[in-house]
PDB file of C-alpha atoms in Angstrom:
ATOM      1  CA  MET N  67     -55.285-149.461  -4.422  1.00 67.00           C
ATOM      2  CA  SER N  68     -52.741-152.397  -5.586  1.00 95.00           C
ATOM      3  CA  VAL N  69     -53.981-152.446  -9.198  1.00 98.00           C
ATOM      4  CA  LEU N  70     -54.348-149.451 -11.355  1.00 98.00           C
ATOM      5  CA  VAL N  71     -55.372-149.974 -15.104  1.00 98.00           C
ATOM      6  CA  VAL N  72     -54.067-147.152 -17.399  1.00 98.00           C
ATOM      7  CA  SER N  73     -56.168-146.507 -20.700  1.00 97.00           C
ATOM      8  CA  GLY N  74     -55.793-143.974 -23.170  1.00 96.00           C
ATOM      9  CA  THR N  75     -58.822-142.112 -25.075  1.00 96.00           C
ATOM     10  CA  GLY N  76     -57.060-143.547 -28.096  1.00 90.00           C
ATOM     11  CA  THR N  77     -53.577-144.394 -29.504  1.00 89.00           C
ATOM     12  CA  GLU N  78     -50.665-141.678 -29.165  1.00 90.00           C
ATOM     13  CA  VAL N  79     -52.062-139.871 -26.155  1.00 95.00           C
ATOM     14  CA  GLY N  80     -48.922-140.528 -23.807  1.00 96.00           C
ATOM     15  CA  LYS N  81     -49.990-143.719 -22.008  1.00 97.00           C
ATOM     16  CA  THR N  82     -46.658-145.111 -21.877  1.00 97.00           C
ATOM     17  CA  VAL N  83     -44.907-142.004 -20.424  1.00 98.00           C
ATOM     18  CA  VAL N  84     -47.852-141.390 -17.797  1.00 98.00           C
ATOM     19  CA  THR N  85     -47.449-145.023 -16.794  1.00 98.00           C
ATOM     20  CA  SER N  86     -43.836-144.585 -16.337  1.00 98.00           C
ATOM     21  CA  ALA N  87     -44.414-141.201 -14.297  1.00 98.00           C
ATOM     22  CA  ILE N  88     -46.838-142.860 -12.315  1.00 98.00           C
ATOM     23  CA  ALA N  89     -44.224-145.749 -11.485  1.00 98.00           C
ATOM     24  CA  ALA N  90     -41.457-143.219 -10.874  1.00 98.00           C
ATOM     25  CA  ALA N  91     -43.703-141.356  -8.199  1.00 98.00           C
ATOM     26  CA  ALA N  92     -44.840-144.439  -6.649  1.00 98.00           C
ATOM     27  CA  VAL N  93     -41.106-145.518  -6.257  1.00 98.00           C
ATOM     28  CA  ALA N  94     -40.190-142.214  -4.973  1.00 97.00           C
ATOM     29  CA  ALA N  95     -42.727-142.412  -2.316  1.00 97.00           C
ATOM     30  CA  GLY N  96     -41.232-145.889  -1.300  1.00 97.00           C
ATOM     31  CA  ARG N  97     -43.649-148.352  -2.934  1.00 97.00           C
ATOM     32  CA  SER N  98     -42.743-151.605  -4.956  1.00 98.00           C
ATOM     33  CA  VAL N  99     -43.997-151.288  -8.581  1.00 98.00           C
ATOM     34  CA  ALA N 100     -44.747-153.580 -11.461  1.00 98.00           C
ATOM     35  CA  VAL N 101     -45.823-152.660 -14.924  1.00 98.00           C
ATOM     36  CA  LEU N 102     -47.896-154.992 -16.750  1.00 98.00           C
ATOM     37  CA  LYS N 103     -48.328-154.556 -20.617  1.00 98.00           C
ATOM     38  CA  PRO N 104     -50.841-157.521 -21.792  1.00 97.00           C
ATOM     39  CA  ALA N 105     -50.629-156.899 -25.589  1.00 96.00           C
ATOM     40  CA  GLN N 106     -47.380-155.113 -27.074  1.00 96.00           C
ATOM     41  CA  THR N 107     -48.110-154.516 -30.706  1.00 95.00           C
ATOM     42  CA  GLY N 108     -45.996-152.911 -33.477  1.00 94.00           C
ATOM     43  CA  VAL N 109     -42.767-154.034 -32.147  1.00 91.00           C
ATOM     44  CA  GLY N 110     -40.040-156.569 -33.308  1.00 86.00           C
ATOM     45  CA  PRO N 111     -39.033-159.442 -31.377  1.00 86.00           C
ATOM     46  CA  GLN N 112     -35.772-157.870 -30.147  1.00 85.00           C
ATOM     47  CA  GLU N 113     -37.042-154.265 -29.826  1.00 92.00           C
ATOM     48  CA  PRO N 114     -37.901-152.878 -26.293  1.00 93.00           C
ATOM     49  CA  GLY N 115     -41.415-152.259 -25.713  1.00 95.00           C
ATOM     50  CA  ASP N 116     -43.552-150.062 -23.363  1.00 95.00           C
ATOM     51  CA  ALA N 117     -42.971-151.958 -20.249  1.00 96.00           C
ATOM     52  CA  ALA N 118     -39.184-151.913 -20.960  1.00 96.00           C
ATOM     53  CA  GLU N 119     -39.515-148.165 -21.606  1.00 97.00           C
ATOM     54  CA  ALA N 120     -41.256-147.719 -18.272  1.00 97.00           C
ATOM     55  CA  VAL N 121     -38.384-149.410 -16.519  1.00 97.00           C
ATOM     56  CA  ARG N 122     -35.964-147.276 -18.372  1.00 97.00           C
ATOM     57  CA  LEU N 123     -37.585-144.207 -17.279  1.00 98.00           C
ATOM     58  CA  ALA N 124     -38.819-144.973 -13.780  1.00 98.00           C
ATOM     59  CA  GLY N 125     -35.972-147.162 -12.707  1.00 96.00           C
ATOM     60  CA  PRO N 126     -34.474-150.846 -12.766  1.00 96.00           C
ATOM     61  CA  CYS N 127     -36.473-151.465  -9.556  1.00 96.00           C
ATOM     62  CA  VAL N 128     -39.533-151.450 -11.597  1.00 98.00           C
ATOM     63  CA  THR N 129     -40.575-155.029 -12.676  1.00 98.00           C
ATOM     64  CA  ALA N 130     -41.817-155.177 -16.245  1.00 97.00           C
ATOM     65  CA  VAL N 131     -44.012-158.120 -17.833  1.00 98.00           C
ATOM     66  CA  GLU N 132     -45.614-158.573 -21.234  1.00 97.00           C
ATOM     67  CA  LEU N 133     -48.010-161.187 -21.960  1.00 97.00           C
ATOM     68  CA  ALA N 134     -47.932-161.089 -25.753  1.00 96.00           C
ATOM     69  CA  ARG N 135     -46.290-159.380 -28.621  1.00 96.00           C
ATOM     70  CA  TYR N 136     -47.454-158.929 -31.993  1.00 96.00           C
ATOM     71  CA  PRO N 137     -45.530-157.465 -34.869  1.00 95.00           C
ATOM     72  CA  GLU N 138     -47.933-155.162 -36.690  1.00 96.00           C
ATOM     73  CA  PRO N 139     -49.305-151.819 -35.182  1.00 95.00           C
ATOM     74  CA  LEU N 140     -52.853-152.964 -35.052  1.00 96.00           C
ATOM     75  CA  ALA N 141     -55.382-153.742 -32.413  1.00 95.00           C
ATOM     76  CA  PRO N 142     -54.249-156.834 -30.470  1.00 96.00           C
ATOM     77  CA  ASP N 143     -56.872-159.015 -31.871  1.00 96.00           C
ATOM     78  CA  THR N 144     -56.275-158.171 -35.316  1.00 97.00           C
ATOM     79  CA  ALA N 145     -52.525-158.315 -34.896  1.00 96.00           C
ATOM     80  CA  ALA N 146     -52.867-161.643 -33.417  1.00 97.00           C
ATOM     81  CA  ARG N 147     -54.901-162.959 -36.156  1.00 96.00           C
ATOM     82  CA  ARG N 148     -52.852-161.762 -38.915  1.00 97.00           C
ATOM     83  CA  ALA N 149     -49.699-163.178 -37.470  1.00 95.00           C
ATOM     84  CA  GLY N 150     -51.465-166.409 -36.500  1.00 96.00           C
ATOM     85  CA  LEU N 151     -50.543-166.033 -33.100  1.00 96.00           C
ATOM     86  CA  PRO N 152     -52.955-166.841 -29.582  1.00 96.00           C
ATOM     87  CA  THR N 153     -55.139-163.733 -28.564  1.00 96.00           C
ATOM     88  CA  LEU N 154     -55.260-162.739 -24.872  1.00 96.00           C
ATOM     89  CA  SER N 155     -58.332-163.241 -22.659  1.00 96.00           C
ATOM     90  CA  PRO N 156     -59.302-160.894 -19.798  1.00 96.00           C
ATOM     91  CA  GLN N 157     -58.751-163.742 -17.523  1.00 97.00           C
ATOM     92  CA  ARG N 158     -55.140-164.245 -18.141  1.00 97.00           C
ATOM     93  CA  ILE N 159     -54.463-160.360 -17.856  1.00 97.00           C
ATOM     94  CA  ALA N 160     -56.360-160.509 -14.674  1.00 97.00           C
ATOM     95  CA  GLU N 161     -54.572-163.374 -13.278  1.00 97.00           C
ATOM     96  CA  ALA N 162     -51.263-161.842 -14.193  1.00 98.00           C
ATOM     97  CA  ALA N 163     -52.096-158.413 -12.609  1.00 98.00           C
ATOM     98  CA  ARG N 164     -53.220-160.545  -9.393  1.00 97.00           C
ATOM     99  CA  GLN N 165     -49.945-162.586  -9.057  1.00 97.00           C
ATOM    100  CA  LEU N 166     -47.787-159.271  -9.401  1.00 98.00           C
ATOM    101  CA  SER N 167     -49.773-157.700  -6.836  1.00 97.00           C
ATOM    102  CA  LEU N 168     -48.920-160.387  -4.268  1.00 97.00           C
ATOM    103  CA  SER N 169     -45.288-159.105  -4.632  1.00 97.00           C
ATOM    104  CA  HIS N 170     -45.671-155.317  -5.395  1.00 98.00           C
ATOM    105  CA  ASP N 171     -47.474-152.458  -3.697  1.00 98.00           C
ATOM    106  CA  LEU N 172     -48.626-151.260  -6.978  1.00 98.00           C
ATOM    107  CA  VAL N 173     -49.386-153.015 -10.306  1.00 98.00           C
ATOM    108  CA  LEU N 174     -49.973-150.774 -13.262  1.00 98.00           C
ATOM    109  CA  VAL N 175     -51.858-152.359 -16.355  1.00 98.00           C
ATOM    110  CA  GLU N 176     -51.164-150.386 -19.533  1.00 98.00           C
ATOM    111  CA  GLY N 177     -53.791-151.088 -22.030  1.00 95.00           C
ATOM    112  CA  ALA N 178     -53.289-150.737 -25.920  1.00 92.00           C
ATOM    113  CA  GLY N 179     -55.131-147.863 -27.632  1.00 88.00           C
ATOM    114  CA  GLY N 180     -58.350-147.007 -26.175  1.00 93.00           C
ATOM    115  CA  LEU N 181     -60.640-148.627 -23.554  1.00 96.00           C
ATOM    116  CA  LEU N 182     -62.685-150.816 -26.172  1.00 96.00           C
ATOM    117  CA  VAL N 183     -59.904-151.981 -28.472  1.00 95.00           C
ATOM    118  CA  ARG N 184     -60.509-155.595 -28.892  1.00 96.00           C
ATOM    119  CA  PHE N 185     -58.166-158.217 -27.324  1.00 96.00           C
ATOM    120  CA  ASP N 186     -59.615-161.519 -28.843  1.00 95.00           C
ATOM    121  CA  GLU N 187     -62.252-162.939 -30.986  1.00 93.00           C
ATOM    122  CA  ALA N 188     -64.860-162.745 -28.515  1.00 95.00           C
ATOM    123  CA  GLY N 189     -64.604-158.801 -28.453  1.00 95.00           C
ATOM    124  CA  HIS N 190     -63.136-158.820 -24.855  1.00 97.00           C
ATOM    125  CA  THR N 191     -61.366-155.584 -23.854  1.00 97.00           C
ATOM    126  CA  LEU N 192     -59.159-153.953 -21.388  1.00 97.00           C
ATOM    127  CA  ALA N 193     -62.797-153.024 -19.412  1.00 97.00           C
ATOM    128  CA  ASP N 194     -63.478-156.715 -19.109  1.00 97.00           C
ATOM    129  CA  ALA N 195     -59.934-157.232 -17.341  1.00 97.00           C
ATOM    130  CA  ALA N 196     -60.373-154.207 -15.193  1.00 98.00           C
ATOM    131  CA  ARG N 197     -63.861-155.537 -14.200  1.00 97.00           C
ATOM    132  CA  LEU N 198     -62.495-158.921 -13.267  1.00 97.00           C
ATOM    133  CA  LEU N 199     -59.820-157.107 -11.178  1.00 97.00           C
ATOM    134  CA  ASP N 200     -62.082-154.909  -9.887  1.00 97.00           C
ATOM    135  CA  ALA N 201     -59.499-152.380 -10.318  1.00 98.00           C
ATOM    136  CA  PRO N 202     -59.820-148.465 -10.997  1.00 98.00           C
ATOM    137  CA  VAL N 203     -59.149-147.005 -14.422  1.00 98.00           C
ATOM    138  CA  LEU N 204     -57.140-144.066 -14.915  1.00 98.00           C
ATOM    139  CA  VAL N 205     -57.878-142.021 -18.524  1.00 98.00           C
ATOM    140  CA  VAL N 206     -54.981-140.677 -20.247  1.00 98.00           C
ATOM    141  CA  ALA N 207     -56.194-137.959 -22.549  1.00 98.00           C
ATOM    142  CA  ALA N 208     -54.960-135.530 -25.147  1.00 97.00           C
ATOM    143  CA  ALA N 209     -54.715-131.602 -24.573  1.00 97.00           C
ATOM    144  CA  GLY N 210     -56.307-130.033 -27.518  1.00 95.00           C
ATOM    145  CA  LEU N 211     -59.353-129.780 -29.526  1.00 95.00           C
ATOM    146  CA  GLY N 212     -61.439-132.947 -29.599  1.00 95.00           C
ATOM    147  CA  THR N 213     -60.218-134.302 -26.286  1.00 97.00           C
ATOM    148  CA  LEU N 214     -63.587-133.402 -24.607  1.00 98.00           C
ATOM    149  CA  ASN N 215     -65.671-135.673 -26.632  1.00 97.00           C
ATOM    150  CA  SER N 216     -63.172-138.608 -26.698  1.00 97.00           C
ATOM    151  CA  THR N 217     -62.768-138.183 -22.849  1.00 98.00           C
ATOM    152  CA  THR N 218     -66.347-137.979 -22.075  1.00 98.00           C
ATOM    153  CA  LEU N 219     -67.070-141.227 -24.355  1.00 98.00           C
ATOM    154  CA  THR N 220     -64.533-143.057 -22.238  1.00 98.00           C
ATOM    155  CA  ALA N 221     -65.793-142.221 -18.992  1.00 98.00           C
ATOM    156  CA  GLU N 222     -69.296-142.893 -20.049  1.00 98.00           C
ATOM    157  CA  ALA N 223     -68.139-146.393 -21.173  1.00 97.00           C
ATOM    158  CA  LEU N 224     -66.520-146.947 -17.689  1.00 98.00           C
ATOM    159  CA  ARG N 225     -69.875-146.032 -15.873  1.00 97.00           C
ATOM    160  CA  ALA N 226     -71.852-148.066 -18.358  1.00 97.00           C
ATOM    161  CA  ARG N 227     -69.664-151.205 -17.267  1.00 97.00           C
ATOM    162  CA  GLY N 228     -69.802-150.388 -13.467  1.00 97.00           C
ATOM    163  CA  LEU N 229     -66.232-149.507 -13.690  1.00 98.00           C
ATOM    164  CA  ALA N 230     -64.436-146.845 -11.394  1.00 97.00           C
ATOM    165  CA  GLY N 231     -62.781-144.308 -13.203  1.00 97.00           C
ATOM    166  CA  LEU N 232     -59.981-142.760 -11.090  1.00 98.00           C
ATOM    167  CA  GLY N 233     -59.345-139.690 -13.045  1.00 98.00           C
ATOM    168  CA  VAL N 234     -57.989-138.015 -15.968  1.00 98.00           C
ATOM    169  CA  VAL N 235     -54.253-137.174 -16.864  1.00 98.00           C
ATOM    170  CA  VAL N 236     -53.282-135.015 -19.836  1.00 98.00           C
ATOM    171  CA  GLY N 237     -50.587-137.243 -21.432  1.00 97.00           C
ATOM    172  CA  SER N 238     -48.619-134.645 -23.468  1.00 96.00           C
ATOM    173  CA  TRP N 239     -49.121-130.820 -22.138  1.00 98.00           C
ATOM    174  CA  PRO N 240     -47.556-128.639 -24.788  1.00 97.00           C
ATOM    175  CA  ALA N 241     -45.214-126.061 -23.795  1.00 96.00           C
ATOM    176  CA  ASP N 242     -47.289-123.397 -25.661  1.00 96.00           C
ATOM    177  CA  PRO N 243     -50.811-124.452 -25.142  1.00 96.00           C
ATOM    178  CA  ASP N 244     -53.699-122.821 -27.367  1.00 96.00           C
ATOM    179  CA  LEU N 245     -56.871-121.443 -26.164  1.00 97.00           C
ATOM    180  CA  ALA N 246     -58.609-124.885 -26.663  1.00 97.00           C
ATOM    181  CA  ALA N 247     -56.033-126.830 -24.414  1.00 97.00           C
ATOM    182  CA  ARG N 248     -56.139-124.078 -21.585  1.00 97.00           C
ATOM    183  CA  CYS N 249     -59.906-124.333 -21.643  1.00 97.00           C
ATOM    184  CA  ASN N 250     -59.899-127.922 -21.625  1.00 97.00           C
ATOM    185  CA  LEU N 251     -58.094-128.184 -18.289  1.00 94.00           C
ATOM    186  CA  ALA N 252     -61.273-126.596 -16.653  1.00 93.00           C
ATOM    187  CA  ASP N 253     -63.813-128.362 -19.022  1.00 97.00           C
ATOM    188  CA  LEU N 254     -62.690-132.016 -18.974  1.00 97.00           C
ATOM    189  CA  PRO N 255     -63.648-132.660 -15.246  1.00 97.00           C
ATOM    190  CA  ALA N 256     -66.895-130.800 -15.988  1.00 96.00           C
ATOM    191  CA  SER N 257     -67.620-133.013 -19.245  1.00 97.00           C
ATOM    192  CA  SER N 258     -66.257-136.245 -18.106  1.00 98.00           C
ATOM    193  CA  GLY N 259     -67.093-136.291 -14.601  1.00 98.00           C
ATOM    194  CA  LEU N 260     -63.694-137.488 -13.512  1.00 98.00           C
ATOM    195  CA  PRO N 261     -61.147-135.320 -11.697  1.00 98.00           C
ATOM    196  CA  LEU N 262     -58.081-133.970 -13.445  1.00 98.00           C
ATOM    197  CA  LEU N 263     -54.926-135.804 -11.718  1.00 98.00           C
ATOM    198  CA  GLY N 264     -52.228-134.287 -13.828  1.00 98.00           C
ATOM    199  CA  ALA N 265     -50.492-132.988 -16.775  1.00 98.00           C
ATOM    200  CA  VAL N 266     -47.174-134.512 -18.088  1.00 98.00           C
ATOM    201  CA  PRO N 267     -45.268-131.929 -20.243  1.00 98.00           C
ATOM    202  CA  GLY N 268     -44.916-132.777 -23.942  1.00 97.00           C
ATOM    203  CA  GLY N 269     -41.538-134.617 -24.762  1.00 96.00           C
ATOM    204  CA  SER N 270     -41.027-135.817 -21.154  1.00 97.00           C
ATOM    205  CA  GLY N 271     -40.044-139.335 -22.438  1.00 97.00           C
ATOM    206  CA  GLY N 272     -37.097-137.620 -24.063  1.00 97.00           C
ATOM    207  CA  LEU N 273     -35.746-136.681 -20.514  1.00 98.00           C
ATOM    208  CA  ALA N 274     -32.615-138.418 -19.333  1.00 98.00           C
ATOM    209  CA  PRO N 275     -34.028-141.155 -16.743  1.00 98.00           C
ATOM    210  CA  GLU N 276     -32.590-139.501 -13.752  1.00 98.00           C
ATOM    211  CA  ASP N 277     -34.365-136.101 -14.675  1.00 98.00           C
ATOM    212  CA  PHE N 278     -37.641-137.921 -15.505  1.00 98.00           C
ATOM    213  CA  ARG N 279     -37.604-139.751 -12.270  1.00 98.00           C
ATOM    214  CA  ALA N 280     -36.730-136.249 -10.146  1.00 98.00           C
ATOM    215  CA  ALA N 281     -39.780-134.395 -11.958  1.00 98.00           C
ATOM    216  CA  ALA N 282     -42.576-137.081 -12.314  1.00 98.00           C
ATOM    217  CA  PRO N 283     -43.880-136.243  -8.937  1.00 98.00           C
ATOM    218  CA  GLY N 284     -44.662-132.783  -9.920  1.00 98.00           C
ATOM    219  CA  TRP N 285     -46.578-133.952 -12.969  1.00 98.00           C
ATOM    220  CA  LEU N 286     -49.222-135.850 -10.764  1.00 98.00           C
ATOM    221  CA  ALA N 287     -51.794-135.490  -8.031  1.00 98.00           C
ATOM    222  CA  PRO N 288     -51.151-136.893  -4.635  1.00 98.00           C
ATOM    223  CA  ALA N 289     -53.656-139.633  -5.689  1.00 97.00           C
ATOM    224  CA  LEU N 290     -51.053-140.995  -7.722  1.00 98.00           C
ATOM    225  CA  SER N 291     -48.073-140.530  -5.392  1.00 97.00           C
ATOM    226  CA  GLY N 292     -47.211-136.840  -6.668  1.00 98.00           C
ATOM    227  CA  THR N 293     -47.687-133.312  -5.435  1.00 98.00           C
ATOM    228  CA  TRP N 294     -49.220-131.813  -8.418  1.00 98.00           C
ATOM    229  CA  SER N 295     -52.148-129.321  -7.803  1.00 97.00           C
ATOM    230  CA  ALA N 296     -54.969-128.852 -10.383  1.00 95.00           C
ATOM    231  CA  ALA N 297     -55.820-125.486  -8.658  1.00 96.00           C
ATOM    232  CA  SER N 298     -52.347-124.393  -9.347  1.00 96.00           C
ATOM    233  CA  PHE N 299     -52.147-125.560 -12.730  1.00 96.00           C
ATOM    234  CA  LEU N 300     -55.133-123.980 -13.749  1.00 94.00           C
ATOM    235  CA  ALA N 301     -54.178-120.965 -12.330  1.00 95.00           C
ATOM    236  CA  ALA N 302     -50.944-121.100 -14.526  1.00 95.00           C
ATOM    237  CA  TRP N 303     -52.571-121.566 -17.453  1.00 94.00           C
ATOM    238  CA  PRO N 304     -55.576-119.291 -17.607  1.00 93.00           C
ATOM    239  CA  ALA N 305     -57.961-119.582 -20.357  1.00 89.00           C
TER     240      ALA N 305
END
């Protein structure tokens, strides 16, 4: 695959850290990587956004592209409207990803919030851009109670739109997981119909970049250029 869309089941589930980990693992595997953040919200003009964070963690050889920035931490359509700024169309997102794919082995398109957050006045979403790109979608999910419902709803939304779900990565695996989190490891694939492709330890974004890059492949399955095994992880965290 040359383009992978990264979506969350909601906000604050670890999309940026997962995107950074995939970028780091791909670079370690010898691939050239670009991270495209179509809409960055809640960040000021001179502040680093999510794409810049991916470069910081995954390495300076990663290309970062941001298409639009809106100051308030809201859905892109709402944030654009309130700021009096143009919205983003799925066509523009898809064209930017295609252009990057001409010069990179892997383009990671990181969404804003969940899959169906509105990008423009017409109600287009990240799913529409994924359809134009014919790209698979990776779902980043929370670890604990409630994640089965939100992950399964996201997977059903993908299937209803004819989109391929690549799998699920737990975006912030706790150091001391409770019973719900441990049970969810086995239940997420059964509930969502998507394979479990990794678990990124909570707080990983706070690691020194060199430590992050060294550890990232161990958090992700081979489908994401990593070495992580779902079977081994399940065995390490029995319910």
